[in-house]
Coordinates of C-alpha atoms in Angstrom, one line a residue:
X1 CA -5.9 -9.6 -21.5
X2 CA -5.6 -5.6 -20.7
X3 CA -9.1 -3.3 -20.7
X4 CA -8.9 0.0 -20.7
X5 CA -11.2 0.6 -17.5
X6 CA -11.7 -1.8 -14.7
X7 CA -15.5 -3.1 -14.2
X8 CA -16.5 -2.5 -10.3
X9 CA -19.6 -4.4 -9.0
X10 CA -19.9 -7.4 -7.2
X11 CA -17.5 -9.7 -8.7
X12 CA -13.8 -10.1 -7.1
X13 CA -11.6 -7.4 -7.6
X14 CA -7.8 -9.3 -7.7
X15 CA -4.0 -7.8 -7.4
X16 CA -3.5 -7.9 -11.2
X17 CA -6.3 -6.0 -11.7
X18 CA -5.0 -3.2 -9.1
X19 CA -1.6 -3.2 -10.5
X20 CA -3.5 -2.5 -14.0
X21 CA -5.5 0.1 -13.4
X22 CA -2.5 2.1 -11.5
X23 CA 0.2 1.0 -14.3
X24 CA -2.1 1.2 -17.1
X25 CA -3.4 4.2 -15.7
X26 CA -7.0 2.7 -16.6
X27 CA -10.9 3.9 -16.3
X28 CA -12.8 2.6 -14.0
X29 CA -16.7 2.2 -14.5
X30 CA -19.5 0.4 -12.8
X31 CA -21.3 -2.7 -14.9
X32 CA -25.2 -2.7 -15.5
X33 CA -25.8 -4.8 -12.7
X34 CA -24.0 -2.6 -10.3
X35 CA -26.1 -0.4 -11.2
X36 CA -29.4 -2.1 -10.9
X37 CA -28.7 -3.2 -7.7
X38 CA -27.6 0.4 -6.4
X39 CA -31.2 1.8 -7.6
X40 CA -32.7 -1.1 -6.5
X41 CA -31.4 -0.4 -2.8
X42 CA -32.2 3.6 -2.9
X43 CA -35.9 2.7 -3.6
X44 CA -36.0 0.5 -1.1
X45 CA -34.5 2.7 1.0
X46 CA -36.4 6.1 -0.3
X47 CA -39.7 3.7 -0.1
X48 CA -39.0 2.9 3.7
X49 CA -38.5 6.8 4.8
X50 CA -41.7 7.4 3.2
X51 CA -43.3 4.8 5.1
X52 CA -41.8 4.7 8.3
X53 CA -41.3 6.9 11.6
X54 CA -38.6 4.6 13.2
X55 CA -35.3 5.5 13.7
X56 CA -32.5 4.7 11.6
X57 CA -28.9 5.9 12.6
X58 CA -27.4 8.6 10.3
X59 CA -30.7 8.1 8.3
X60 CA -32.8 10.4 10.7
X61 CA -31.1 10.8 13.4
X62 CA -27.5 12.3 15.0
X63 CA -24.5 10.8 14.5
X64 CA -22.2 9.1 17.1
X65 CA -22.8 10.1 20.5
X66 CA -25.9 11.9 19.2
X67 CA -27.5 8.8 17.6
X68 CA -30.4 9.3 19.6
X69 CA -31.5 12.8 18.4
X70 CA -33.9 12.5 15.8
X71 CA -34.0 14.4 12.6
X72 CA -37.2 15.6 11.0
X73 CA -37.6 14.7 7.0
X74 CA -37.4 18.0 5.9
X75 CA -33.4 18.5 7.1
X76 CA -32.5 14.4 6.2
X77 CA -30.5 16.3 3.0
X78 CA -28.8 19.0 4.9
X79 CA -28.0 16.3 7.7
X80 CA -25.7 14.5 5.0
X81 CA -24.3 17.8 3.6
X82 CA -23.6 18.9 7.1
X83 CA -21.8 15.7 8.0
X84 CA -19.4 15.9 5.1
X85 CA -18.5 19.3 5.9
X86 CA -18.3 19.3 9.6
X87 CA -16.0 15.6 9.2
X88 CA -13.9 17.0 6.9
X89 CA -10.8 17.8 9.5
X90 CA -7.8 16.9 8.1
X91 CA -4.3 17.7 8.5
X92 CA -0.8 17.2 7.8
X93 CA 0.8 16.5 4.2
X94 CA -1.6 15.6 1.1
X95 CA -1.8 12.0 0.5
X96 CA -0.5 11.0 -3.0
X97 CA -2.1 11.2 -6.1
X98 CA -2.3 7.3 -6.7
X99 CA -3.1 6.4 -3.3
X100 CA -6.5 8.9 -3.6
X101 CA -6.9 7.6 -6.9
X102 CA -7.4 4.0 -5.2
X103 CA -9.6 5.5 -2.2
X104 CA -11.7 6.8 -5.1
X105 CA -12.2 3.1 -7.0
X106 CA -12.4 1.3 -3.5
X107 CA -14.9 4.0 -3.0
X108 CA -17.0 3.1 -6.3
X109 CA -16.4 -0.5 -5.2
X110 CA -17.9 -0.8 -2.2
X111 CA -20.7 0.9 -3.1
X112 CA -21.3 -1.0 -6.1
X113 CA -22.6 -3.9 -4.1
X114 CA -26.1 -1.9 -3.5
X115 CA -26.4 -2.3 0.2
X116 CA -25.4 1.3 1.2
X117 CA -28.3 3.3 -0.2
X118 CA -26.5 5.8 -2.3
X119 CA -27.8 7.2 -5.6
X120 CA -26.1 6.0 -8.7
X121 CA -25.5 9.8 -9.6
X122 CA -23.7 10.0 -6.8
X123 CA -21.2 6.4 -8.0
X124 CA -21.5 8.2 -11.2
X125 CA -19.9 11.7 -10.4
X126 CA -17.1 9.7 -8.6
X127 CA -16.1 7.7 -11.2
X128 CA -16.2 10.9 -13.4
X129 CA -14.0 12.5 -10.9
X130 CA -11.2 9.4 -11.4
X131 CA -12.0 8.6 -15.3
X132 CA -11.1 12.7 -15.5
X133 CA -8.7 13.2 -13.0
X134 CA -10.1 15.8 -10.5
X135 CA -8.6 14.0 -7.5
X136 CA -9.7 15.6 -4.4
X137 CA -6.8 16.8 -1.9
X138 CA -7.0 14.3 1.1
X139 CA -4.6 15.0 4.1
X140 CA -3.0 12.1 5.9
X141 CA -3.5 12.6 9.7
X142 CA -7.3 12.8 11.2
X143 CA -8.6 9.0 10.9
X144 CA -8.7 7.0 13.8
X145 CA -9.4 3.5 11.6
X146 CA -12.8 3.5 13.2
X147 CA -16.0 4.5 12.7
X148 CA -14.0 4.2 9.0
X149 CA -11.5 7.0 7.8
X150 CA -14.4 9.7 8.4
X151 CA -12.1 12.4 8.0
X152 CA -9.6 11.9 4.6
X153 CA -13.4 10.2 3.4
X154 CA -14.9 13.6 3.6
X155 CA -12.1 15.4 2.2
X156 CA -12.5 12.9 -0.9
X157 CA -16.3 13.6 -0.8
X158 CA -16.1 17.4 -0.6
X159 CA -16.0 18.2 -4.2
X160 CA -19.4 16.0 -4.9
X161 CA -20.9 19.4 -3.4
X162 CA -19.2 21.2 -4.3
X163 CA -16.2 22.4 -1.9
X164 CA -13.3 21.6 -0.8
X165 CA -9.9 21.4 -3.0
X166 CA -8.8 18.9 -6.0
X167 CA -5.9 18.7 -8.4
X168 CA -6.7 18.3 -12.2
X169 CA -4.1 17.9 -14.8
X170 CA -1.5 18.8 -11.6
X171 CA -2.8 21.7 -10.9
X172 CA -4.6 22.8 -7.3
X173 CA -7.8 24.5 -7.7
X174 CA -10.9 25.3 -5.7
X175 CA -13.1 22.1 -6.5
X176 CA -15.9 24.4 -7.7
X177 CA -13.8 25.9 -10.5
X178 CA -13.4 22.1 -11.6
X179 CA -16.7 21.3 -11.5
X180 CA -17.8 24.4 -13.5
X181 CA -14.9 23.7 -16.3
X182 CA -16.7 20.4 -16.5
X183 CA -20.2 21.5 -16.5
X184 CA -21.1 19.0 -13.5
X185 CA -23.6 20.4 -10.9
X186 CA -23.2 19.7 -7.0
X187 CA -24.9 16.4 -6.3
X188 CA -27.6 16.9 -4.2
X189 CA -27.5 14.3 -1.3
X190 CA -29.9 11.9 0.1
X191 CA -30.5 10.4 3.3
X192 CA -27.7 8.1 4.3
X193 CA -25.2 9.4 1.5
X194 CA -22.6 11.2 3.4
X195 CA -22.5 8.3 6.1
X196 CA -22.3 6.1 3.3
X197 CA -19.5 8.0 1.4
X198 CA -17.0 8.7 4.5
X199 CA -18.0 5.5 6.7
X200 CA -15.5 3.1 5.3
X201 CA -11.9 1.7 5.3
X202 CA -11.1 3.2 2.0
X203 CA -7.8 5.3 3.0
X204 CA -6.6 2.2 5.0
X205 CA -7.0 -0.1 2.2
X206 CA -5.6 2.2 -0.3
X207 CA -2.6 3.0 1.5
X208 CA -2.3 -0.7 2.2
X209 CA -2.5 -1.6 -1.3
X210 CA 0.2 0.8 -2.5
X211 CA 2.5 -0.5 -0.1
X212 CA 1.8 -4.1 -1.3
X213 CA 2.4 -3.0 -4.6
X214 CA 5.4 -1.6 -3.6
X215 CA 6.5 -4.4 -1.4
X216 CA 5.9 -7.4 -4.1
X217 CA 8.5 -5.2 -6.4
X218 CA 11.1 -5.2 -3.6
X219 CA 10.4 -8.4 -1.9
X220 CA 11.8 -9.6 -6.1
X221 CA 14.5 -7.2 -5.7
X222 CA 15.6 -8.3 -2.6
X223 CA 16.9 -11.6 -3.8
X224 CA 18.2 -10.0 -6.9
X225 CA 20.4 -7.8 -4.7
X226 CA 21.1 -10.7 -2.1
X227 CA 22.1 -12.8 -5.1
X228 CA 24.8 -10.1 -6.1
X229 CA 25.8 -10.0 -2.6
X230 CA 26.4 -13.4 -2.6
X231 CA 28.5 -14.0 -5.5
X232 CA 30.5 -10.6 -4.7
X233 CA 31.1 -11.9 -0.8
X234 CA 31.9 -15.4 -2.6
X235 CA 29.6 -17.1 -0.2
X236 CA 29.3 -21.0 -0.6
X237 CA 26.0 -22.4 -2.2
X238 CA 25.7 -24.9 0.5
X239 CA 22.8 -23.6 2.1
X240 CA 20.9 -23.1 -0.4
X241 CA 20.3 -26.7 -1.1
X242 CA 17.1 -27.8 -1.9
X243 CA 17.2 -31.1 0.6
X244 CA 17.5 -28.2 3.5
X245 CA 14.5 -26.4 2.6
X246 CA 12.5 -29.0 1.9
X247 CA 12.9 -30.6 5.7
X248 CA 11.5 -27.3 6.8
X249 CA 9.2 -26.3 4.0
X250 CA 7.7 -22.9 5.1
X251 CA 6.7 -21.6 1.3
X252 CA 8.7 -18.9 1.5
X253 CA 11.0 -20.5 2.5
X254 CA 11.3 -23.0 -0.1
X255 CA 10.8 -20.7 -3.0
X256 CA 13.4 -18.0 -2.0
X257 CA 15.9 -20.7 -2.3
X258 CA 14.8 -22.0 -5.2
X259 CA 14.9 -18.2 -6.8
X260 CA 18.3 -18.0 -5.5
X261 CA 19.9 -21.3 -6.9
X262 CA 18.2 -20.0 -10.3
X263 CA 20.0 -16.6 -10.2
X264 CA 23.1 -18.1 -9.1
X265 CA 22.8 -20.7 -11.9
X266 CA 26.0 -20.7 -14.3
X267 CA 28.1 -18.5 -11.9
X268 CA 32.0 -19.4 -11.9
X269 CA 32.2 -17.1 -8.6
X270 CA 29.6 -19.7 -6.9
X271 CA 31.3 -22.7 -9.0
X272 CA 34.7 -21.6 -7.1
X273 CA 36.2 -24.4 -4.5
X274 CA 35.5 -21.7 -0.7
X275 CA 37.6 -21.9 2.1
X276 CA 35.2 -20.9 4.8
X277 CA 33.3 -23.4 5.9
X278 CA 29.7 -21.6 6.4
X279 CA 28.7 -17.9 6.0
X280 CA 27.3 -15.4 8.0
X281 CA 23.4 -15.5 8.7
X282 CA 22.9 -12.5 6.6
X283 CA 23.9 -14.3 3.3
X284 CA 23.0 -17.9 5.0
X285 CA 19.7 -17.1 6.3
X286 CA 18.4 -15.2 3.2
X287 CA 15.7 -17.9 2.5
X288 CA 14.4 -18.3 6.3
X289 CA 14.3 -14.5 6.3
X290 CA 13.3 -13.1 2.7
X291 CA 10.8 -16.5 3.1
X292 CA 9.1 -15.6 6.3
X293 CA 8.5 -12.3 4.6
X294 CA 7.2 -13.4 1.6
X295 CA 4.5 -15.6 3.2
X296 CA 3.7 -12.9 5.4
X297 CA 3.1 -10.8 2.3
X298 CA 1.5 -13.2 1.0
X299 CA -1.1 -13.4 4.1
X300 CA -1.2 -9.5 4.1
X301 CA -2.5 -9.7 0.8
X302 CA -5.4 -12.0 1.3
X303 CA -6.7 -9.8 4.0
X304 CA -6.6 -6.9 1.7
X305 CA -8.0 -9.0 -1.0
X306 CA -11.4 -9.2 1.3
X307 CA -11.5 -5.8 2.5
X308 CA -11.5 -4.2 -1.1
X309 CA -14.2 -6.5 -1.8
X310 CA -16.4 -5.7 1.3
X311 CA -18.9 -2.9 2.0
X312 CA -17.8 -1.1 5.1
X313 CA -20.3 1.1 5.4
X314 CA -22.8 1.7 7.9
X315 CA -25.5 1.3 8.3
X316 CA -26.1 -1.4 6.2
X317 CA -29.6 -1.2 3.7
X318 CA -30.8 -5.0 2.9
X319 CA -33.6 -4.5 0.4
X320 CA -34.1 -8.4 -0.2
X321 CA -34.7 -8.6 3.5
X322 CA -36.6 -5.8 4.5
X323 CA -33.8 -4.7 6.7
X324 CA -31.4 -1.9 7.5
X325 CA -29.3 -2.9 10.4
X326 CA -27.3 -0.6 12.3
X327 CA -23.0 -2.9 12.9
X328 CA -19.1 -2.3 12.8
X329 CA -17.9 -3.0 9.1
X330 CA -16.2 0.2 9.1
X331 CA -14.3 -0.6 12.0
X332 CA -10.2 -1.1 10.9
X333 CA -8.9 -3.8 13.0
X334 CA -8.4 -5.9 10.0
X335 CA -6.4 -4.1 8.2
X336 CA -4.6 -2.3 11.1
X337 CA -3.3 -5.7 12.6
X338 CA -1.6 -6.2 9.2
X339 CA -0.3 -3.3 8.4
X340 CA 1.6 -3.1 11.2
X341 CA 2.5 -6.6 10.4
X342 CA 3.9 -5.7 6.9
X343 CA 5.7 -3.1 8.0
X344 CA 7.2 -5.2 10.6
X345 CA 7.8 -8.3 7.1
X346 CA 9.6 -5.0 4.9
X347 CA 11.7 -3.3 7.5
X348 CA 13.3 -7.1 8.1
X349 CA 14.4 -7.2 4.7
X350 CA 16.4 -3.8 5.0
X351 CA 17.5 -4.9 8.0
X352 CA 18.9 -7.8 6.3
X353 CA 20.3 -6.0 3.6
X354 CA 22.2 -3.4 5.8
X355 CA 24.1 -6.4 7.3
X356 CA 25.1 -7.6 4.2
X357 CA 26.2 -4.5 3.0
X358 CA 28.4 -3.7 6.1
X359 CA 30.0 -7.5 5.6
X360 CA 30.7 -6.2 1.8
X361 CA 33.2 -3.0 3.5
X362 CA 34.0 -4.5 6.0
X363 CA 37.4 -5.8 4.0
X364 CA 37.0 -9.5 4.3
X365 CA 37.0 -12.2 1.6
X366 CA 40.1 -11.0 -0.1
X367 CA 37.9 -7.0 -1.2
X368 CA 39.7 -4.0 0.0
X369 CA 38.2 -2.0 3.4
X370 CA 35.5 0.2 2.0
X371 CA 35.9 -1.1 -1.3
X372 CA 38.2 1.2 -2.7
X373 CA 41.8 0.4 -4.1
X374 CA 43.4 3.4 -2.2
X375 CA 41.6 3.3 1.5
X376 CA 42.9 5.8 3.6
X377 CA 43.1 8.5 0.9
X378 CA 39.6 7.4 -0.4
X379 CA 36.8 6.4 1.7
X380 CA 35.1 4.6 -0.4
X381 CA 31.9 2.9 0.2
X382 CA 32.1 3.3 3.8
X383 CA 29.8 6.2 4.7
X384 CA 26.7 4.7 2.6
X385 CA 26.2 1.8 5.1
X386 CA 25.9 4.8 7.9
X387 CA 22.9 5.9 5.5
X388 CA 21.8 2.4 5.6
X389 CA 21.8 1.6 9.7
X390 CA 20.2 5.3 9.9
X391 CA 17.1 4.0 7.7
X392 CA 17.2 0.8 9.4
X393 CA 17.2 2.3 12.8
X394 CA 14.0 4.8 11.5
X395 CA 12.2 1.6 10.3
X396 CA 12.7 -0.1 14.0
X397 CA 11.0 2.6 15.5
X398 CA 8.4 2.9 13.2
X399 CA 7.7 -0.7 13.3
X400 CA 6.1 0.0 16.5
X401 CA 2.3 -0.9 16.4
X402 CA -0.6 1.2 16.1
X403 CA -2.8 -1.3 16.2
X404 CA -2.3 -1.8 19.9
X405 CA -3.3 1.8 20.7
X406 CA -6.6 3.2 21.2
X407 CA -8.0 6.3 22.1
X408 CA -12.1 6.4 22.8
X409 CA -13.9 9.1 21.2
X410 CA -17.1 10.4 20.8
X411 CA -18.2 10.9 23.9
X412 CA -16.9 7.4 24.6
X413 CA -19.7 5.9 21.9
X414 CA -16.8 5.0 19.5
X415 CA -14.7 4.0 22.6
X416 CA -12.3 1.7 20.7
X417 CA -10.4 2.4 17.5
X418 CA -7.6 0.8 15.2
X419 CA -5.6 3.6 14.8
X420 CA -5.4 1.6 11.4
X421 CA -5.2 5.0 9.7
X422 CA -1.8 5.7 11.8
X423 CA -0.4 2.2 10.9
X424 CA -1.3 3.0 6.9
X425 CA 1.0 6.3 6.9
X426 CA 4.3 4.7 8.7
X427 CA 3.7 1.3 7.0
X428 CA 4.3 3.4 3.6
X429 CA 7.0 5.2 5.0
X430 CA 9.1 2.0 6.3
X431 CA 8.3 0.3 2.6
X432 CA 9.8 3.4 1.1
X433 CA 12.9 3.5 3.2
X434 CA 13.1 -0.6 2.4
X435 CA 13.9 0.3 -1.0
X436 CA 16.5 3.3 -0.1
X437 CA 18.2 0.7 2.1
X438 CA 18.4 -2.2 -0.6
X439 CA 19.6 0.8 -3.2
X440 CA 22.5 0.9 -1.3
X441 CA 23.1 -2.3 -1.3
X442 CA 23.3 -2.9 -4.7
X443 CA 25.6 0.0 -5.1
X444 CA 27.5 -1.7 -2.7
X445 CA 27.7 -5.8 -4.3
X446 CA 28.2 -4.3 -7.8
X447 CA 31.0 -2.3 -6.6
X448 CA 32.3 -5.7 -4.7
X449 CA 31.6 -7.9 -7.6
X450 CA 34.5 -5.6 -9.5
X451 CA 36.9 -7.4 -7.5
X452 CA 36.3 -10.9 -8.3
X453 CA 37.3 -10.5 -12.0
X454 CA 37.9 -11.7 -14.3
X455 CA 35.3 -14.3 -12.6
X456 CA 31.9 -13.9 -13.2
X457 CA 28.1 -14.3 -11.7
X458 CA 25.9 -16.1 -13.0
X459 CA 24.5 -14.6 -16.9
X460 CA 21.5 -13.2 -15.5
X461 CA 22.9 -11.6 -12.8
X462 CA 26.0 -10.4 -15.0
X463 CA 22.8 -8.3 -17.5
X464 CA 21.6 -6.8 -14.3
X465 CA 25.2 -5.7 -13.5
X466 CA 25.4 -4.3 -16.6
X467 CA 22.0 -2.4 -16.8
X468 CA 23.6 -1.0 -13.8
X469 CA 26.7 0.0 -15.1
X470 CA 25.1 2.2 -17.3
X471 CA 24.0 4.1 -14.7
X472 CA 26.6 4.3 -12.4
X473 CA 29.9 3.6 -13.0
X474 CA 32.8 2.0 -11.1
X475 CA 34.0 4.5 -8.2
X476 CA 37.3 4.6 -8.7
X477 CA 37.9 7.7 -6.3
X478 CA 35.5 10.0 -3.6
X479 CA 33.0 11.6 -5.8
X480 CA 29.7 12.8 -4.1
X481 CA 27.7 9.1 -3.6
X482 CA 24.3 10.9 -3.3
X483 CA 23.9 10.6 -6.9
X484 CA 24.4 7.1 -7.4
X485 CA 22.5 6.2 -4.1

């Protein structure tokens, strides 16, 4: 069943929902009892400052290294402000307009639980910002995944007073030109409100969940393509045999060779008596490797999963318990760990595919060199496959882990980070270059698959063949390959 806005407050937040609200390009909105239990925590919390001379860090005192300098109740609004402003040092390119769109309702979400002591106006102008698209600009580099994403955070919370830049309708503007076309005054901050807006893992976890949205579309791809690739190198079903699989049942495992006897079902290529006795491990292996993949997706996910449904905030206001408690939540490890770990899951499945696609050129199997009739006049196909081990090469080096780095800053207060930020922004550039790689690919089989006619794939393979025709045709001849890469 489809909404037309995505309810945020305590309840789970799942995949499908996330995929929704980007693909749908949904509202999001807080429920009634978000709301309750958001007030309910700012009067507890409003209540206890009223009450109370003790120290609460980033209540009324300094922050980080100066946690111990105490802030008199008459500047506990201008702390906040000045926090926001003073963290907001980003650099390097913008971050994309869905991934801030996601920072935003992860944002929203995590404060929706009512332990972070913000005021609902403040959830409210957020979710205004995202229901009317005034996305804040947010640069990429300046987080180290600890302590939260402090600095794209306070780029996203600029506009709530005002400053800073957003996009609306595409275009850039000064925030306060967007908030005077909309009539919305600068929300004047509380105590704790600026910790509570850019302590958090929100720019982690949205990059993370792009590139899991991304990856589940290619990880389906992949054994499309590999299943063209097959049939077009006329590799032998053998090992795809259920009986093997199920000796060594890894999940994965199992279920990428049940996807691929199911594409291959019906194919006179695959029905064809081989000569070869077994196949290289890039077509053999494609279950053990797309499989190990899969289930580390799969793992990925879960941890996500959690972390969109967590308050990372801190510190942390417990109105039931007459408690605000001073921990780590916002500190990235989590998610740092596994994005270097997916990145690690997608750049083996180019790597994969660039080994298939070399075997496809490389004249074997009774197709021409380069797949061309003429080689030698033509080149063909073989220049792609350089593009291919080029990207694959990149990915390799960017597969290299932040999350074994740190850094100590602060004084050495905040003297070990995630650097979960760093592995967000390469883990979305090694999914990107996963689907360039496996683009090529299936330029590559479809071309091959030409010269196994009149014999054809299987029939669901042959529709995806010809939905591809229609968009590039047969290379007959050179002709400039960048425009049907």
């Amino acid at each position: 069943m489809s909404y037309n806005y995505l309810p945020l407050d305590k309840n789970p937040t799942d995949f499908q929902q996330i995929k929704n609200l980007l693909a749908h390009e949904q509202l999001v909105s807080i429920t009634f009892d978000a709301h309750d239990r958001i007030s309910k925590c700012r009067k507890y919390l409003d209540d206890k400052m009223a009450g109370s001379d003790d120290l609460f860090y980033g209540i009324n005192t300094g922050f980080g290294f100066l946690q111990n300098v105490h802030i008199d109740k008459t500047q506990l609004q201008e702390l906040q402000k000045n926090l926001i402003k003073s963290h907001a040092c980003g650099l390097g390119e913008e971050v994309p307009r869905d991934i801030v769109k996601l920072m935003i309702a992860f944002k929203i979400k995590s404060l929706s639980y009512g332990y972070s002591g913000v005021q609902t106006d403040t959830v409210e102008r957020l979710m205004d910002m995202y229901n009317n698209d005034v996305l804040p600009v947010v640069y990429t580099q300046g987080s180290l995944g600890a302590s939260g994403d402090l600095s794209p955070l306070s780029h996203l919370s600029l506009p709530l007073i005002g400053l800073g830049e957003v996009y609306h309708g595409g275009v850039k503007m000064a925030a306060a030109d967007a908030l005077k076309k909309f009539e919305w005054k600068p929300i004047d901050l509380k105590s704790k409100e600026g910790l509570a807006l850019i302590n958090g893992t929100q720019f982690m976890s949205a990059y993370g969940m792009h590139s899991l949205l991304q990856s589940e579309r290619l990880l389906k791809w992949a054994n499309i393509i590999a299943a063209i690739s097959y049939d077009a190198f006329d590799c032998t079903t053998e090992p795809l045999h259920e009986n093997i699989h199920a000796i060594r049942a890894h999940n994965g495992q199992v279920s990428t060779a049940a996807t691929m006897r199911q594409l291959l079902k019906g194919s006179e290529i695959a029905a064809k008596k081989k000569s070869q006795v077994q196949d290289p491990y890039s077509f053999r292996c494609i279950p053990q490797v797309h499989g190990a993949s899969k289930d580390s997706f799969d793992y990925i996910l879960s941890v996500f999963i959690k972390e969109i449904n967590s308050v990372t905030d801190n510190p942390n206001v417990f109105p039931d318990d007459d408690m605000i408690v001073s921990g780590g939540n916002f500190h990235g490890q989590p998610l740092a760990i596994t994005l270097d770990f997916l990145a690690i899951a997608m750049a083996e499945l180019g790597s994969i595919s660039e080994r298939r696609t070399y075997q496809l050129i490389s004249g074997q199997r009774g197709l021409p060199a380069f797949l061309v009739s003429n080689p030698g006049l033509n080149s063909g196909l073989m220049i792609p496959q350089y593009t291919a081990a080029g990207i694959v090469s990149e990915n390799k080096q960017l597969c290299t882990p932040s999350s074994v780095d740190s850094i100590p800053s602060s004084n050495n207060q905040e003297d070990h980070v995630s650097m979960g930020a760093n592995a967000a922004t390469k883990c979305k550039r090694v999914v990107d270059n996963v689907e360039k790689v496996l683009a090529i690919e299936i330029l590559t089989a479809v071309q091959a698959l030409e010269f196994r006619r009149p014999l054809k794939t299987s029939p669901e393979l042959e529709e995806i063949v010809a939905a591809f025709r229609k968009e590039v045709s047969f290379n007959e001849a050179d002709r400039i390959l960048h425009e049907d890469m």
